[in-house]
Coordinates of C-alpha atoms in Angstrom, one line a residue:
X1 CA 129.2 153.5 141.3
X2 CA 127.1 150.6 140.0
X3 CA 128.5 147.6 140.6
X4 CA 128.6 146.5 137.0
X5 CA 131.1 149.5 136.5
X6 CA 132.9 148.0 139.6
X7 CA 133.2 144.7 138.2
X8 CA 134.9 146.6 134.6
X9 CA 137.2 148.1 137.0
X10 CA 138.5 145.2 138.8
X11 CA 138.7 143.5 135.3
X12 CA 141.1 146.5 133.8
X13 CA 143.2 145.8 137.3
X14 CA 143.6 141.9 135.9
X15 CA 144.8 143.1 132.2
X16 CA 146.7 146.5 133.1
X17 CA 147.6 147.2 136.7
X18 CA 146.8 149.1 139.9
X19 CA 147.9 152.6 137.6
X20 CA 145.2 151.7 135.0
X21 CA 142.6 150.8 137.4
X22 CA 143.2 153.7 139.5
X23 CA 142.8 156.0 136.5
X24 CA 139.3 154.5 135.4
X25 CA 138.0 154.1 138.5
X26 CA 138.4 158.0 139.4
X27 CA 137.6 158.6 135.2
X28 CA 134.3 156.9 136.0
X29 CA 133.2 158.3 139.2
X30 CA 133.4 162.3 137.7
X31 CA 132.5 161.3 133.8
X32 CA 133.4 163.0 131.2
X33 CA 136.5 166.0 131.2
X34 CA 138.9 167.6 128.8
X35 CA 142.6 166.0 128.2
X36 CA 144.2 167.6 131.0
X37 CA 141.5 166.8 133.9
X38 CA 141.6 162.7 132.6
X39 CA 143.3 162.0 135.9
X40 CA 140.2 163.1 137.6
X41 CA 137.4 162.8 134.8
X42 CA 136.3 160.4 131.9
X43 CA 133.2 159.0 130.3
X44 CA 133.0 155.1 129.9
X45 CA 130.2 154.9 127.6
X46 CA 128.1 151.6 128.0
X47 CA 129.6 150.1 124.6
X48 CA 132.9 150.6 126.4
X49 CA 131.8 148.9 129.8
X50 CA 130.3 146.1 127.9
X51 CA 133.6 145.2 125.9
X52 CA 135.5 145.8 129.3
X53 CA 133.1 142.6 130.4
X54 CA 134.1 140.7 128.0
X55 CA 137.3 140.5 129.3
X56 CA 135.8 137.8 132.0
X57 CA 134.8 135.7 129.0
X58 CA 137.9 135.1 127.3
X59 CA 139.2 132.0 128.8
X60 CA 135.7 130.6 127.1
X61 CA 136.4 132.0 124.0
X62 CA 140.3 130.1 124.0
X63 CA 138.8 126.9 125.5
X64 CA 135.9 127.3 122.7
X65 CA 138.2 127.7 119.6
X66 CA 140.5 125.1 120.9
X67 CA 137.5 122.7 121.3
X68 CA 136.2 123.5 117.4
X69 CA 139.6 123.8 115.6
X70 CA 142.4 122.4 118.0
X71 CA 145.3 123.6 119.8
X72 CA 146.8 126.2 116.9
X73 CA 143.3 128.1 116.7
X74 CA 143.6 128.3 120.8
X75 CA 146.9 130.0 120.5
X76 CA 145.5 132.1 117.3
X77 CA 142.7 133.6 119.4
X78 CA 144.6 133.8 122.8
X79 CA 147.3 136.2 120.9
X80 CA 144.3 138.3 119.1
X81 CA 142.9 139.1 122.5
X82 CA 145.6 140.2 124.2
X83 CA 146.4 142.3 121.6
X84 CA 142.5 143.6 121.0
X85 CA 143.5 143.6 116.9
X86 CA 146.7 142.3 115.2
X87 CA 148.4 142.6 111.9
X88 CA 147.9 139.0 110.3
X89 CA 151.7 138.2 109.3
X90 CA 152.6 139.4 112.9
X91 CA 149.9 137.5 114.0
X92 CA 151.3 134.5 112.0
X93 CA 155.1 135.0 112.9
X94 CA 154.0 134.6 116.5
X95 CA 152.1 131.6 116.1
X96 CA 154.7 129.8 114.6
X97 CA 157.2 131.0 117.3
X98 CA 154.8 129.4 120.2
X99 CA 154.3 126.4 118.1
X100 CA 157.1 124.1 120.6
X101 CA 155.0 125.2 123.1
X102 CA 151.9 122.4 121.3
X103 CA 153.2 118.6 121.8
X104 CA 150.9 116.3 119.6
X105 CA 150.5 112.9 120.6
X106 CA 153.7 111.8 119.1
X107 CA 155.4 114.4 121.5
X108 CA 156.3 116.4 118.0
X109 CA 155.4 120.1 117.6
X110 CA 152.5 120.7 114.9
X111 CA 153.2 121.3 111.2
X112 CA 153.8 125.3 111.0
X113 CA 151.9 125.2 107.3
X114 CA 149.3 124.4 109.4
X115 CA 149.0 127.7 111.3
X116 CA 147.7 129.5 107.6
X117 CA 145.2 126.9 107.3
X118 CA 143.7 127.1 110.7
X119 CA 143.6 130.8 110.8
X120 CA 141.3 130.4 107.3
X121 CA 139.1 128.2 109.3
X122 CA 138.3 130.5 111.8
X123 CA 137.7 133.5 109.5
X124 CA 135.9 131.4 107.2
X125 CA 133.8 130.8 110.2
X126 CA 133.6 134.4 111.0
X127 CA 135.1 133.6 114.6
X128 CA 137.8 136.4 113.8
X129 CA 137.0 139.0 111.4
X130 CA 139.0 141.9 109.5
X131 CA 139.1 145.6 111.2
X132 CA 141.3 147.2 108.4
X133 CA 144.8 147.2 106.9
X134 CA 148.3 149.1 108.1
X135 CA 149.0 152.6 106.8
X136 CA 151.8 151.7 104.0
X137 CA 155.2 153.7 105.0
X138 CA 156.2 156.6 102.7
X139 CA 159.7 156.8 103.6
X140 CA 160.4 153.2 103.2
X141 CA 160.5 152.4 106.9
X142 CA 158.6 149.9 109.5
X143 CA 155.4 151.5 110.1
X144 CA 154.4 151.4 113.4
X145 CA 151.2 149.3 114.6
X146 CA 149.7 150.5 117.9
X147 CA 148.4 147.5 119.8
X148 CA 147.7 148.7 123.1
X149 CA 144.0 149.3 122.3
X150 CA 142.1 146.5 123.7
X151 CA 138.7 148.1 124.0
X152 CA 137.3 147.9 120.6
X153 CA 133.7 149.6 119.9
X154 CA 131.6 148.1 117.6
X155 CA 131.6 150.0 114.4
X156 CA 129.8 149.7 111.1
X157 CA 131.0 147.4 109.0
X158 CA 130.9 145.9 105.2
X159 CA 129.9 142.5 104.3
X160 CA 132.9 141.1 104.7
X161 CA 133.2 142.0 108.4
X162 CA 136.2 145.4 107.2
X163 CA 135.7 148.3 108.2
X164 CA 134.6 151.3 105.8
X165 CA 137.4 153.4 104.3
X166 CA 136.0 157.1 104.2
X167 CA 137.1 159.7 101.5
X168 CA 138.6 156.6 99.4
X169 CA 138.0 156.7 95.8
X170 CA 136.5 153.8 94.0
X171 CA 137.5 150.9 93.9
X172 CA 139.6 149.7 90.1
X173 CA 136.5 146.7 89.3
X174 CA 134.3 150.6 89.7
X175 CA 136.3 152.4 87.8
X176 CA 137.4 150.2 84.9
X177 CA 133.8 148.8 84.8
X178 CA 133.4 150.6 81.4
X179 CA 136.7 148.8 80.1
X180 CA 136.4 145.7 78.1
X181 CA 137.6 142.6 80.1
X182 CA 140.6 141.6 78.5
X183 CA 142.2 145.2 78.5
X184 CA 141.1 145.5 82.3
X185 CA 143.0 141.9 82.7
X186 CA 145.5 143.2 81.8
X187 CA 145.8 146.7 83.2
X188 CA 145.3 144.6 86.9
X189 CA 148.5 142.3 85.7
X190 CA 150.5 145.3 85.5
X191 CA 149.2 146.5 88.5
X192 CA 149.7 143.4 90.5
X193 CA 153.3 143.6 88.9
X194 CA 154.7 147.4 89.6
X195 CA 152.7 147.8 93.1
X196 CA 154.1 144.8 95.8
X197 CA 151.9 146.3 98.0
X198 CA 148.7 144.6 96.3
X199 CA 149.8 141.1 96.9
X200 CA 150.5 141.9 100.8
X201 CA 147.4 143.7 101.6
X202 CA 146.0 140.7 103.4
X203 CA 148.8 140.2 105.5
X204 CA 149.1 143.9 106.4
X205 CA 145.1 143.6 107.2
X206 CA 144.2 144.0 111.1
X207 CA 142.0 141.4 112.6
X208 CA 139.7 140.9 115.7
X209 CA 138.0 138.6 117.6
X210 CA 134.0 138.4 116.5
X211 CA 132.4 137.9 119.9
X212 CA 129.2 138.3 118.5
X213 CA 129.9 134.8 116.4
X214 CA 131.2 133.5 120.0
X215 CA 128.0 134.2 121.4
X216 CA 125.5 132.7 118.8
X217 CA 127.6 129.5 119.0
X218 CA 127.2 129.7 123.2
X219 CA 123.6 130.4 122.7
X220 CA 122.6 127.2 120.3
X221 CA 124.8 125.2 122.7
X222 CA 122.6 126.3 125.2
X223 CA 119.8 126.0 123.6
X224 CA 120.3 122.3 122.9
X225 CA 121.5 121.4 126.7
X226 CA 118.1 122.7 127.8
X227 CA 115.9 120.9 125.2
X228 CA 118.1 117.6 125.5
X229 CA 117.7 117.7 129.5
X230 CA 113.7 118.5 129.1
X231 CA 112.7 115.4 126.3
X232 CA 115.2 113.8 125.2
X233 CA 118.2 113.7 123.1
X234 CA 115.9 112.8 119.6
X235 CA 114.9 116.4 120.6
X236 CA 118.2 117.6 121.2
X237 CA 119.4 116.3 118.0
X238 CA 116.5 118.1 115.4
X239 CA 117.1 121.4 117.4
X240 CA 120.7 121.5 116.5
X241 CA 119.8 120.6 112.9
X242 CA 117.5 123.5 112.4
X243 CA 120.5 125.6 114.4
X244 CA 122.9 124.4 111.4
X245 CA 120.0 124.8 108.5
X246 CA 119.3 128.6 110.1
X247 CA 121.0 131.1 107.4
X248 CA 123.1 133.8 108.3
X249 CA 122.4 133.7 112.2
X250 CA 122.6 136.9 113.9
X251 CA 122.9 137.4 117.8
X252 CA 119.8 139.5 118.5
X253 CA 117.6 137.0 116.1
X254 CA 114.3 136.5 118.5
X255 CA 113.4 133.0 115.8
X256 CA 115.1 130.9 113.4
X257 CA 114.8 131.5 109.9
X258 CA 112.3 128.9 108.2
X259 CA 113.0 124.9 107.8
X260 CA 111.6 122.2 105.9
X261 CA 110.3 119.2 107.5
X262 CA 112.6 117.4 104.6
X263 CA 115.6 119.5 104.9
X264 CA 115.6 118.8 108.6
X265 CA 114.9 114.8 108.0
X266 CA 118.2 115.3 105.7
X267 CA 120.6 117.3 108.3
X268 CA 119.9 114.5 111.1
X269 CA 123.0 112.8 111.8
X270 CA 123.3 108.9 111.0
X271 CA 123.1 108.1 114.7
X272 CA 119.5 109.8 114.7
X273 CA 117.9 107.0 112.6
X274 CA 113.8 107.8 112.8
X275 CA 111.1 108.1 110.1
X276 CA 109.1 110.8 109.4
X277 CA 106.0 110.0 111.1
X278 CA 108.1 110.2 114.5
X279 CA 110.1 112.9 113.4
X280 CA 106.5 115.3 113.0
X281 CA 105.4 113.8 116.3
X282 CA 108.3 115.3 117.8
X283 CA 108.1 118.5 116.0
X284 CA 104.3 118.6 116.7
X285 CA 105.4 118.2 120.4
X286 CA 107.8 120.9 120.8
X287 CA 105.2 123.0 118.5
X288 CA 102.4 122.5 121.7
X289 CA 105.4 123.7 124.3
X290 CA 106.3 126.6 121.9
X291 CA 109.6 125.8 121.5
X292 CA 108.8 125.7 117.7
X293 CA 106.6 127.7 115.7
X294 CA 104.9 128.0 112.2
X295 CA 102.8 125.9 109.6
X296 CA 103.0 122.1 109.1
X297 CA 105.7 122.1 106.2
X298 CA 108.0 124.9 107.6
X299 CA 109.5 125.6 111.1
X300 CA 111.0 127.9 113.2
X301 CA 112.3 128.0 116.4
X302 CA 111.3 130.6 119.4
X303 CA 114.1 131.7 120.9
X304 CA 112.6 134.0 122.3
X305 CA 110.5 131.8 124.5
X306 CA 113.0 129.4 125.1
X307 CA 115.8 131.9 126.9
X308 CA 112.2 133.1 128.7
X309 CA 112.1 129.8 130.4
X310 CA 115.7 129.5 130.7
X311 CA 115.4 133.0 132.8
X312 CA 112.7 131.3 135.1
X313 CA 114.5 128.3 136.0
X314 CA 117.9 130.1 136.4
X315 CA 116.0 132.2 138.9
X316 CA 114.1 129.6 140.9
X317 CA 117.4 127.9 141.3
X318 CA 119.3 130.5 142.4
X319 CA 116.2 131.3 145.1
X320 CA 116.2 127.3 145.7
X321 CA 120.1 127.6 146.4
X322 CA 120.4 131.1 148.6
X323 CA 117.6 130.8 150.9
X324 CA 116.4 126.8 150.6
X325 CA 113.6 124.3 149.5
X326 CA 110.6 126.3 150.9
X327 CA 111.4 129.5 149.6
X328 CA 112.0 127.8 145.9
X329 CA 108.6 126.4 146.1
X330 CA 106.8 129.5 146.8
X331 CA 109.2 130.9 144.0
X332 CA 108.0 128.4 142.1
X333 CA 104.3 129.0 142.2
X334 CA 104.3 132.6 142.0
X335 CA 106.3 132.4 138.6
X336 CA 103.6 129.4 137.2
X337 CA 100.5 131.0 138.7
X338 CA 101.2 134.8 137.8
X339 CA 99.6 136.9 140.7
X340 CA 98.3 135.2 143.7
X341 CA 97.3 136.1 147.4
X342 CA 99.2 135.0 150.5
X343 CA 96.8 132.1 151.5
X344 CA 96.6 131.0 147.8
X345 CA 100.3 131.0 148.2
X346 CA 99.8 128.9 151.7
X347 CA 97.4 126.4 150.2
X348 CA 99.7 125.2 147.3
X349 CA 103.0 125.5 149.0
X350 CA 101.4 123.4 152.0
X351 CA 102.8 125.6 154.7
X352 CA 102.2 126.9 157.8
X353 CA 101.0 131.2 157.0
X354 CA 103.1 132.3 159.7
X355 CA 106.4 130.1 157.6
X356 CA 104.8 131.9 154.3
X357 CA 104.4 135.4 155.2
X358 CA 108.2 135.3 156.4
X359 CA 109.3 133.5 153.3
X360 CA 107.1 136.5 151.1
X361 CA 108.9 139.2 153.0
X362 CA 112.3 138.1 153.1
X363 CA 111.7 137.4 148.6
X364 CA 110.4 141.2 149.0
X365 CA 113.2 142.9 150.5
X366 CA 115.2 140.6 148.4
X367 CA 113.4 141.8 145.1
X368 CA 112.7 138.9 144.0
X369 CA 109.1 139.4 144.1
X370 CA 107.0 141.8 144.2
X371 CA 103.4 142.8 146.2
X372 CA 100.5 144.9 144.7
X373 CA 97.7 146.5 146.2
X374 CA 94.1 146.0 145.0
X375 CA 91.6 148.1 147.2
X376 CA 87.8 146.8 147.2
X377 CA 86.4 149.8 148.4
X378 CA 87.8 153.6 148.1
X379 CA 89.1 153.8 151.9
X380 CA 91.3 151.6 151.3
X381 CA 91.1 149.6 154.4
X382 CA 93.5 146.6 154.7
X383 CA 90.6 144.2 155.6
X384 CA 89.0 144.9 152.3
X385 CA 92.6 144.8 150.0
X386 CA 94.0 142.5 147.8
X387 CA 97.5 141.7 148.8
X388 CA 98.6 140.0 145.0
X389 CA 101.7 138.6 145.3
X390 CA 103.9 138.9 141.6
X391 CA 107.1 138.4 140.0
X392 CA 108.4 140.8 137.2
X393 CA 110.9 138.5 134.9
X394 CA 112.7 141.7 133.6
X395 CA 113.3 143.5 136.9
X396 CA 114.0 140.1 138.4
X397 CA 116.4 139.3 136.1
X398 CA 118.7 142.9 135.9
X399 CA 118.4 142.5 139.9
X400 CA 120.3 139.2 140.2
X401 CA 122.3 140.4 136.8
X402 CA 123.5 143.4 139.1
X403 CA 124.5 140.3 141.9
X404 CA 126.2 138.3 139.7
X405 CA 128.7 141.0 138.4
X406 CA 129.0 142.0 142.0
X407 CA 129.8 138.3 142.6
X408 CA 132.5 138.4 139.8
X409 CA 134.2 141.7 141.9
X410 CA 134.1 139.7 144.9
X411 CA 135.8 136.9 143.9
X412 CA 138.5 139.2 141.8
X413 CA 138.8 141.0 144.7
X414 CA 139.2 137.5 147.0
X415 CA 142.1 136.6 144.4
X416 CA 143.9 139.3 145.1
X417 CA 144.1 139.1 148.2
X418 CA 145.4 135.1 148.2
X419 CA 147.8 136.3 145.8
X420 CA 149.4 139.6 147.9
X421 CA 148.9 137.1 151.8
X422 CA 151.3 134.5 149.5
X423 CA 153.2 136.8 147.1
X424 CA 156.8 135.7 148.7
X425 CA 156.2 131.9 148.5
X426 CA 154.8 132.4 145.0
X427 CA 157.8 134.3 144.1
X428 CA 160.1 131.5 145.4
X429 CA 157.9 128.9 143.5
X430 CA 158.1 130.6 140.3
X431 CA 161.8 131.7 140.6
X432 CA 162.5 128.0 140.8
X433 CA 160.3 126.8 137.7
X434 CA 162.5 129.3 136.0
X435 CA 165.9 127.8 137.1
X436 CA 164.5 124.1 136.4
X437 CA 164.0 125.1 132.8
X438 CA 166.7 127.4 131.9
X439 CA 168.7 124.1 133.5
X440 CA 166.7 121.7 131.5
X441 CA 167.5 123.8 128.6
X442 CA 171.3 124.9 128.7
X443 CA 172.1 121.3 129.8
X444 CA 174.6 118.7 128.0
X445 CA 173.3 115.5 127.3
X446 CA 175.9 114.2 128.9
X447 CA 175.8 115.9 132.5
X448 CA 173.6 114.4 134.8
X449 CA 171.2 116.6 136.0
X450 CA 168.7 115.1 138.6
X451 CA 170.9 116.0 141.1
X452 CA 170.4 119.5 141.0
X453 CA 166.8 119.5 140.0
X454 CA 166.6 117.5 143.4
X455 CA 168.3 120.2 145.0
X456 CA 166.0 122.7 143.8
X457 CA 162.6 120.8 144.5
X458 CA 163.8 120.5 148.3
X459 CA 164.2 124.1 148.9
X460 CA 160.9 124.4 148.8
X461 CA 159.6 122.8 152.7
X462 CA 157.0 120.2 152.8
X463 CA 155.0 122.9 154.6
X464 CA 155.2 125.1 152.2
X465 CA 154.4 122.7 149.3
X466 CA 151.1 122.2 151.2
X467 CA 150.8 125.8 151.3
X468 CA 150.9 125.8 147.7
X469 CA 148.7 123.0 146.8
X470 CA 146.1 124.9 149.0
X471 CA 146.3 128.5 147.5
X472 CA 146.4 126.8 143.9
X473 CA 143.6 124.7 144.9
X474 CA 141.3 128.0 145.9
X475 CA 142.1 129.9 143.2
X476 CA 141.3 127.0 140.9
X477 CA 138.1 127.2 142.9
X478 CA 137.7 131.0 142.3
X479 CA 138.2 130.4 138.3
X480 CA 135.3 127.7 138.2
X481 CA 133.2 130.1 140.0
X482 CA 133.6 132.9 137.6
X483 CA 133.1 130.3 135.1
X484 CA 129.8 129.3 136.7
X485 CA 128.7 132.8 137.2
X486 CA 129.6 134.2 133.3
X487 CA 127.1 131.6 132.3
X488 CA 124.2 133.0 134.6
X489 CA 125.7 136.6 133.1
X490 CA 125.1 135.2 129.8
X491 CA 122.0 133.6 129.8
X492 CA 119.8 136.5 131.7
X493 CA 122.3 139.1 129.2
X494 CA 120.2 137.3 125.8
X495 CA 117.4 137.1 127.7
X496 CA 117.0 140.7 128.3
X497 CA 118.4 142.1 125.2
X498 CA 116.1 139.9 122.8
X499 CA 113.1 141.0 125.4
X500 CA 114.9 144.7 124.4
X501 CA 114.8 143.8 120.9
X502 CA 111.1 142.7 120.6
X503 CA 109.3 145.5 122.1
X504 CA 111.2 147.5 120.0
X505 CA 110.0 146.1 116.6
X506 CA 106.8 145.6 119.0
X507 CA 106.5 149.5 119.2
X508 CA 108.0 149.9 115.3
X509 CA 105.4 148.0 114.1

């Protein structure tokens, strides 16, 4: 099993259990079966394994909508994914129900009228999109909504992000189109007036997270870190202009569309106050570096080339961090200079060739880099060989892609473990959270109650409050590390599906 199904599997354990897990991990290892060998067979198909990975990005998808649009969009797209897709006014009932939950800074909750308003925002936005609506009940009773499916596959969709009705007749603007316009007024009046389904189809529509929309906002963010950390922020600031100018933005987009030296000038923020001759020396600048491309009026950025160079230096500092300063130099070289020899290698790392040819073999096995043969002669005697010394980006990259979901599985697989050594002290801590609030919340204003909160907190030993603070303090540290590690996932991910989708309209052209 590869160990990007692994880390799928251990993901499914976080959001459904040991039953679950067990089930897709035996489903995965014999592939597909019929309905009554699923407890032995299955076939995860790779859009299935890659929405199962997703499930590691979530917490940045809350913390992202929270950052954009405030606490009620957090709480909007928290409930959407752990539902996979959601009826709108079920989506908005619970909202409002978890709206105590939010303390603004005058310790009040938020305005619930505000919940309809934020969830516009982030459709408007296109962070959550529409799947489709609920069947409407025949019989007059609650139809009922499955939402145990949380693995959604990426299906065709209309312009509007819904998904196709098939066998539907046409729509009534289609059908009336030969009607004049002020009897077709009026038949949709009537309509509107004898069918209460019409005005309630939006809030009996089902809705989604748009991770695709999540990952172009990730991947200007990114985009701008790494221009404002090579020049400056001046630089930082006219790349996320042309981000904002770039018209309908699309995750495998390899360039930008096209911007105008003036329309950029315009989109600058206030702070950002520089005239055009300094704004076309810095666009002339990141022009020589590639980082934009086209004429002298209209621009474009490579994105192409800039998530190239953001796959070299997350590579040479992952070698620089595993194995130490030499091997990132000789790293280093090999990825500037292309193909060199071993005493090439020598002469521009400065170190000793014994010290080289240990560093070269241990990036070898490690398949990091790679060594070609060149014979001189056809004997091919050693003597008379090139020994060319190499790095493939794209074999690089899925190698240390392959680590880092193994990473992920590691640490998941470290969690649990802290959990189940610690489940009997973490019981007792939770059970008396529980009894503090249910006390905080039954009480009388007028019966004291520290005394028996007091009561409570010292059950719990001083030794085992250190206990606590420890395990809370690792797990916090395993969290941050999958954090860390999603965004190497992330970064190598674009790079090597926009290297995917270039030599493909490479070979179509």
């Amino acid at each position: 099993m590869s160990d990007i199904n692994f880390c799928a599997i251990k993901l499914i354990r976080l959001l459904f259990g040991e039953v679950v897990e067990c089930v897709v991990s035996c489903l995965a290892k014999k592939g597909g079966a019929l309905l009554r060998d699923i407890v032995s067979r299955s076939n995860l198909s790779k859009s299935e394994v890659d929405t199962i990975l997703l499930c590691n990005r979530y917490p940045r998808y809350i913390y992202t909508s929270k950052f954009l649009f405030g606490d009620i969009a957090e709480l909007i797209v928290e409930e959407i994914l752990l539902n996979g897709q959601i009826g709108k006014e079920e989506l908005l009932h619970q909202i409002k129900c978890r709206l105590p939950d939010i303390t603004e800074k005058d310790s009040s909750p938020p305005d619930p009228a505000q919940v309809q308003q934020v969830f516009d925002q982030l459709a408007n936005d296109n962070f959550i999109i529409k799947v489709g609506a609920s069947p409407v009940p025949v019989d007059g009773k609650k139809s009922l909504i499955d939402h145990d499916t949380l693995i959604i596959v990426e299906n065709d969709t209309t312009k509007d992000g819904s998904t196709p009705k098939k066998g539907n007749k046409r729509s009534r603007s289609e059908d009336n189109s030969s009607t004049p316009a002020s009897k077709r007024q009026h038949l949709e009046e009537n309509t509107s007036q004898t069918d209460p389904m019409n005005s309630t189809d939006d809030l009996q529509s089902f809705w989604r997270v748009n991770f695709s929309r999540f990952h172009v906002y990730f991947r200007n963010e990114m985009i701008v870190e790494v221009i404002g950390k090579r020049y400056d922020s001046v630089a930082a600031a006219i790349i996320r202009s042309m981000l904002e100018l770039d018209s309908n933005p699309k995750e495998g987009d390899t360039v930008t569309s096209s911007t105008r030296l003036k329309e950029i000038k315009a989109k600058l923020p206030k702070e950002i106050n520089i005239t055009k001759p300094i704004l076309e020396e810095y666009l002339a600048i990141l022009q020589e570096d590639n980082i934009l491309c086209g004429g002298s009026l209209d621009y474009v950025i490579n994105i192409m080339h800039i998530f190239t160079e953001i796959a070299k230096r997350t590579l040479e500092c992952i070698v620089q961090q595993r194995f130490g300063s030499n091997f990132g130099r000789i790293f280093r070289i090999i990825v500037h200079k292309k193909s060199l020899e071993q005493k090439q290698i020598c002469d521009m790392a400065m170190l000793p060739s014994k010290d080289a040819k240990a560093i070269l073999y241990t990036l070898m096995v490690e398949k990091f880099i790679r060594m070609q043969e060149i014979p001189r002669s056809q004997d091919c005697v050693a003597s008379r060989t090139f020994h060319l010394f190499s790095i493939d980006i794209l074999d690089t990259s899925t190698v240390v892609l392959s680590r880092s979901y193994k990473a992920i599985t590691n640490s998941i697989i470290r969690r649990d473990w802290e959990i189940n050594a610690n489940k009997r002290l973490l019981d007792k801590s939770d059970r008396l959270k529980t009894m503090k609030k249910s006390i905080l919340a039954n009480t009388d204003g007028n019966v004291s109650i520290e005394d028996t909160i007091r009561e409570l907190e010292e059950s719990i030993t001083p030794n085992e409050s250190r206990q606590l603070k420890i395990l809370r303090e690792k797990l916090d540290r395993l969290d941050y590390s999958e954090a860390q590690v999603d965004v190497t996932i992330f970064s190598l991910n674009t790079f090597l599906s926009l290297t995917r989708i270039q030599a493909k309209d490479l070979t179509a052209k």
